[in-house]
Coordinates of C-alpha atoms in Angstrom, one line a residue:
M1 CA -17.0 25.0 32.5
V2 CA -15.5 21.8 32.7
S3 CA -16.4 20.8 28.9
M4 CA -14.7 24.2 27.9
L5 CA -11.6 23.5 30.0
G6 CA -11.5 20.0 28.2
K7 CA -11.9 21.5 24.8
R8 CA -9.0 24.0 25.4
H9 CA -6.7 21.2 26.8
A10 CA -7.6 19.1 23.9
A11 CA -6.6 22.2 21.7
L12 CA -3.3 22.9 23.2
L13 CA -2.4 19.1 22.9
L14 CA -3.2 19.2 19.2
A15 CA -1.6 22.3 18.4
P16 CA 1.9 21.1 17.9
A17 CA 0.9 18.3 15.5
S18 CA -1.4 20.9 13.8
L19 CA 1.3 23.2 13.4
L20 CA 3.7 20.6 12.2
L21 CA 1.1 19.3 9.6
C22 CA 0.6 22.9 8.3
V23 CA 4.1 23.8 7.9
F24 CA 5.4 20.4 6.6
F25 CA 2.2 19.1 4.5
L26 CA -0.3 21.6 3.9
Y27 CA 2.0 24.4 3.0
P28 CA 4.2 22.4 0.4
L29 CA 1.0 20.8 -0.9
C30 CA -0.5 24.2 -1.6
V31 CA 3.1 25.2 -3.3
V32 CA 2.7 22.1 -5.8
A33 CA -0.9 22.8 -6.4
W34 CA 0.0 26.4 -7.1
K35 CA 3.2 25.6 -9.4
S36 CA 1.0 23.0 -11.4
V37 CA -1.5 25.5 -12.7
Y38 CA 1.0 29.0 -12.5
S39 CA 3.7 29.3 -15.1
G40 CA 3.9 33.2 -15.8
G41 CA 0.1 33.1 -15.5
Y42 CA -2.8 30.8 -14.4
T43 CA -2.9 28.1 -17.0
L44 CA -3.4 24.3 -17.4
A45 CA -1.0 23.7 -20.0
S46 CA 1.2 21.4 -17.7
Y47 CA -1.5 19.2 -17.3
A48 CA -2.4 19.4 -21.1
S49 CA 1.1 18.7 -22.1
L50 CA 1.3 15.3 -20.1
F51 CA -1.5 13.8 -22.3
E52 CA 0.0 15.0 -25.3
G53 CA 2.8 12.2 -25.5
P54 CA 2.5 8.4 -25.0
L55 CA 5.2 8.6 -21.8
F56 CA 2.4 9.7 -19.3
A57 CA -0.3 7.7 -20.1
K58 CA 2.0 4.4 -20.2
V59 CA 3.5 5.3 -16.9
L60 CA -0.4 5.9 -15.6
A61 CA -1.1 2.6 -16.9
N62 CA 1.5 0.6 -15.4
T63 CA 1.6 2.4 -12.0
L64 CA -2.1 1.2 -11.7
K65 CA -1.6 -2.0 -13.0
V66 CA 1.4 -2.9 -10.5
S67 CA -0.1 -0.9 -7.7
F68 CA -3.4 -3.2 -8.0
I69 CA -1.7 -6.5 -8.3
A70 CA 0.6 -5.6 -5.6
T71 CA -2.3 -4.6 -3.2
L72 CA -4.3 -7.4 -4.2
L73 CA -1.3 -10.2 -3.5
S74 CA -0.4 -8.4 -0.4
T75 CA -3.8 -8.3 1.1
L76 CA -4.3 -11.8 0.3
G77 CA -1.1 -12.8 1.9
G78 CA -1.5 -10.6 4.8
Y79 CA -5.0 -12.2 5.4
C80 CA -3.5 -15.6 5.4
L81 CA -0.7 -14.6 7.9
A82 CA -3.2 -12.8 10.1
V83 CA -5.4 -15.7 10.2
H84 CA -2.7 -18.1 11.4
I85 CA -1.4 -15.5 13.8
A86 CA -4.7 -15.1 15.2
R87 CA -4.9 -18.9 16.1
Q88 CA -1.9 -18.8 18.0
N89 CA -1.5 -18.1 21.7
G90 CA 0.9 -16.4 24.0
A91 CA 4.7 -16.4 23.3
R92 CA 4.0 -18.2 19.8
R93 CA 1.9 -15.2 18.6
L94 CA 4.6 -12.8 20.1
I95 CA 7.1 -14.6 17.9
Y96 CA 5.0 -14.5 14.7
L97 CA 4.3 -10.8 15.4
T98 CA 7.8 -10.1 15.9
L99 CA 8.9 -11.9 12.8
V100 CA 6.0 -9.4 10.9
M101 CA 7.6 -6.5 12.4
V102 CA 11.3 -7.0 11.4
P103 CA 10.9 -5.7 8.0
L104 CA 9.5 -2.4 9.3
W105 CA 12.7 -1.8 11.3
T106 CA 14.8 -2.0 7.8
S107 CA 15.0 0.9 5.3
V108 CA 13.0 0.1 2.0
L109 CA 16.3 1.1 0.2
V110 CA 18.0 -1.6 2.3
K111 CA 15.5 -4.4 1.3
S112 CA 15.5 -3.6 -2.3
F113 CA 18.9 -3.9 -2.4
S114 CA 19.0 -7.1 -0.9
L115 CA 16.3 -8.5 -3.2
T116 CA 18.7 -7.7 -6.0
V117 CA 21.0 -10.2 -4.5
L118 CA 18.3 -12.5 -3.8
L119 CA 16.5 -12.2 -7.1
G120 CA 19.2 -11.9 -9.6
D121 CA 20.4 -14.4 -12.2
Q122 CA 22.8 -15.9 -9.8
G123 CA 20.9 -15.2 -6.8
L124 CA 19.9 -17.8 -4.1
L125 CA 16.1 -18.1 -5.7
N126 CA 17.6 -18.9 -9.2
R127 CA 20.2 -21.0 -8.3
A128 CA 17.9 -23.3 -6.2
I129 CA 15.5 -23.4 -9.2
V130 CA 18.3 -24.3 -11.5
S131 CA 19.5 -27.0 -8.9
L132 CA 16.1 -28.6 -9.2
F133 CA 14.7 -28.1 -12.7
G134 CA 18.1 -27.4 -14.9
E135 CA 19.4 -24.3 -16.6
Q136 CA 16.5 -23.9 -18.9
A137 CA 14.0 -23.2 -15.7
R138 CA 16.1 -20.0 -14.6
I139 CA 13.4 -17.1 -14.3
Q140 CA 14.4 -13.5 -15.0
M141 CA 13.1 -11.7 -11.8
L142 CA 15.1 -8.5 -12.1
F143 CA 14.7 -5.3 -13.8
N144 CA 11.1 -6.1 -14.8
G145 CA 7.6 -6.0 -13.3
T146 CA 8.1 -9.3 -11.6
G147 CA 11.0 -8.0 -9.7
V148 CA 9.0 -4.6 -8.6
I149 CA 6.0 -6.7 -7.7
I150 CA 8.0 -8.8 -5.3
G151 CA 9.7 -5.9 -3.8
M152 CA 6.4 -4.2 -3.1
I153 CA 4.9 -7.0 -1.7
N154 CA 7.9 -7.5 0.7
Y155 CA 7.6 -4.0 1.6
L156 CA 3.6 -3.9 2.1
L157 CA 2.9 -7.0 4.0
P158 CA 3.3 -6.1 7.4
F159 CA 1.1 -3.2 6.7
T160 CA -1.6 -5.3 5.4
V161 CA -1.1 -8.0 8.5
F162 CA -1.8 -5.8 11.6
P163 CA -5.1 -4.1 10.8
I164 CA -6.7 -7.7 9.5
L165 CA -5.1 -9.3 12.6
A166 CA -6.7 -6.3 15.0
S167 CA -10.3 -7.3 13.3
L168 CA -9.7 -11.0 13.4
L169 CA -8.9 -10.8 16.9
A170 CA -11.9 -8.8 17.9
V171 CA -14.3 -11.6 16.5
D172 CA -16.1 -13.3 19.3
P173 CA -14.9 -17.0 19.2
L174 CA -18.1 -18.1 20.4
L175 CA -19.7 -17.1 17.2
A176 CA -17.6 -19.9 15.5
R177 CA -18.4 -22.4 18.1
A178 CA -22.1 -21.9 18.0
A179 CA -22.0 -22.3 14.3
R180 CA -20.0 -25.5 14.6
L181 CA -22.8 -26.9 17.2
M182 CA -25.3 -25.8 14.7
G183 CA -23.7 -28.0 12.1
A184 CA -21.7 -25.5 9.8
G185 CA -18.6 -26.5 8.5
P186 CA -15.2 -24.4 8.5
I187 CA -15.8 -22.9 4.9
R188 CA -19.2 -21.9 6.0
I189 CA -18.0 -20.5 9.1
F190 CA -15.4 -18.6 7.5
L191 CA -17.4 -17.1 4.4
R192 CA -20.2 -16.2 6.7
I193 CA -18.8 -15.0 10.0
T194 CA -14.9 -14.6 10.0
L195 CA -14.7 -12.9 6.4
P196 CA -17.5 -10.6 7.1
L197 CA -16.6 -9.6 10.5
S198 CA -13.1 -8.9 9.4
M199 CA -13.9 -6.8 6.4
P200 CA -13.1 -3.5 8.2
G201 CA -9.5 -4.7 8.7
V202 CA -9.2 -5.9 5.3
M203 CA -10.5 -2.4 4.1
A204 CA -7.9 -0.8 6.1
A205 CA -5.3 -2.9 4.8
T206 CA -6.4 -2.4 1.2
L207 CA -6.4 1.4 1.6
M208 CA -3.1 1.5 3.1
A209 CA -1.5 -1.0 0.6
M210 CA -2.9 0.8 -2.4
T211 CA -1.9 4.5 -1.4
L212 CA 1.5 3.4 -0.3
S213 CA 1.9 1.4 -3.9
L214 CA 0.6 4.5 -6.0
G215 CA 3.5 6.6 -4.5
M216 CA 6.4 3.9 -4.2
F217 CA 9.6 5.1 -5.8
V218 CA 12.6 3.2 -4.4
T219 CA 11.5 -0.4 -5.2
P220 CA 10.9 0.5 -9.1
A221 CA 14.0 2.4 -9.2
L222 CA 15.9 -0.4 -8.0
L223 CA 14.2 -3.5 -9.2
G224 CA 12.4 -2.3 -12.3
G225 CA 13.6 -1.8 -15.9
R226 CA 13.0 1.5 -18.1
Q227 CA 9.8 0.1 -19.1
D228 CA 8.7 -0.3 -15.3
M229 CA 8.6 3.4 -14.4
M230 CA 5.8 4.4 -12.0
M231 CA 4.4 7.9 -11.2
A232 CA 6.9 9.0 -8.4
N233 CA 10.0 7.8 -10.7
L234 CA 8.4 10.1 -13.5
V235 CA 8.1 12.9 -10.8
D236 CA 12.0 12.3 -10.4
L237 CA 12.4 12.4 -14.1
Y238 CA 10.9 15.7 -14.6
T239 CA 12.3 17.5 -11.7
R240 CA 16.0 16.0 -12.4
Q241 CA 16.6 15.7 -15.9
I242 CA 13.8 17.3 -17.7
L243 CA 14.0 20.3 -15.2
D244 CA 10.2 20.8 -15.8
W245 CA 9.2 21.8 -12.4
E246 CA 5.2 22.7 -13.4
G247 CA 5.0 19.3 -15.2
A248 CA 6.3 17.5 -12.0
S249 CA 3.8 19.4 -9.9
A250 CA 0.9 18.4 -12.4
I251 CA 2.0 14.7 -12.1
A252 CA 2.5 14.8 -8.4
M253 CA -1.4 16.4 -8.1
I254 CA -2.7 13.6 -10.5
L255 CA -0.9 11.0 -8.4
L256 CA -2.8 12.8 -5.2
A257 CA -6.1 12.9 -6.9
L258 CA -5.8 9.3 -8.1
S259 CA -5.1 8.0 -4.3
G260 CA -8.2 10.2 -2.9
A261 CA -10.4 8.7 -5.6
F262 CA -9.4 5.3 -4.7
I263 CA -10.1 5.7 -1.0
L264 CA -13.4 7.5 -1.9
L265 CA -14.3 4.6 -4.2
L266 CA -13.6 1.8 -1.9
L267 CA -15.5 3.5 1.0
K268 CA -18.5 4.1 -1.2
T269 CA -18.4 0.5 -2.1
Q270 CA -18.5 -0.6 1.5
G271 CA -21.5 1.8 2.2
G272 CA -19.4 4.8 3.8
A273 CA -16.9 4.2 6.3
P274 CA -15.4 0.8 7.0
G275 CA -17.2 -1.3 9.5
Q276 CA -20.8 0.0 8.6
K277 CA -21.9 -3.3 6.9
E278 CA -23.1 -6.0 9.4
P279 CA -22.6 -9.6 8.3
T280 CA -25.9 -11.4 7.4
A281 CA -26.7 -14.6 8.8

């Protein structure tokens, strides 16, 4: 009886969120999926037309390349920051956590626009480079892939720090102390204890960064050039300029499939769910 009441109580608590999910996610997703295969009749012409020209293949390759680089650099940077924060105590750790969270309080549009001021030819960064190394050292960091990757890392970094930090804080410090007493050096301790035990956080950070990267729209639009279009920007092009809603729906479904395939591949690489593998001695 108690178990039945508990299940009913849980169902009531989940009902509002489930309703919102169905109305604002599942229903639109079904509409997009249906639109991608129906145009006066069921057909895969929308998908076939994407691969007939070079535009989609080029945008797809650029999306995968930029997303991979941004995810890799964000995860590496997030790991370094998380290790440093995990070693702090009390108020100092709180200060670092606040600094990491500050970018989350700002719109991605505002952050991307501010980077146009920072990374421009007359921006703060280029002025510093020119003052140190001369005019010939000026770097073009706007309206190209470099600007897009910098902007994406700026956006993704907080999303990689917190999962990794949670895993690092869960590691028992006595393990490292015992390893030191047995003669292990810092590198061996990191490779055999810290890194394996923090892999669930690294996995979560990688999944989050990659899925966010694949669907990035504002940052490539503001910081990239015409050659740096990504899949989300291509959807915008199809809906607002080409006015091909079936093609846009097909692109959206391919993007969703890519995200799902990446998640499944990463989980399979880890042997199932994150955290299943145990570090070896």
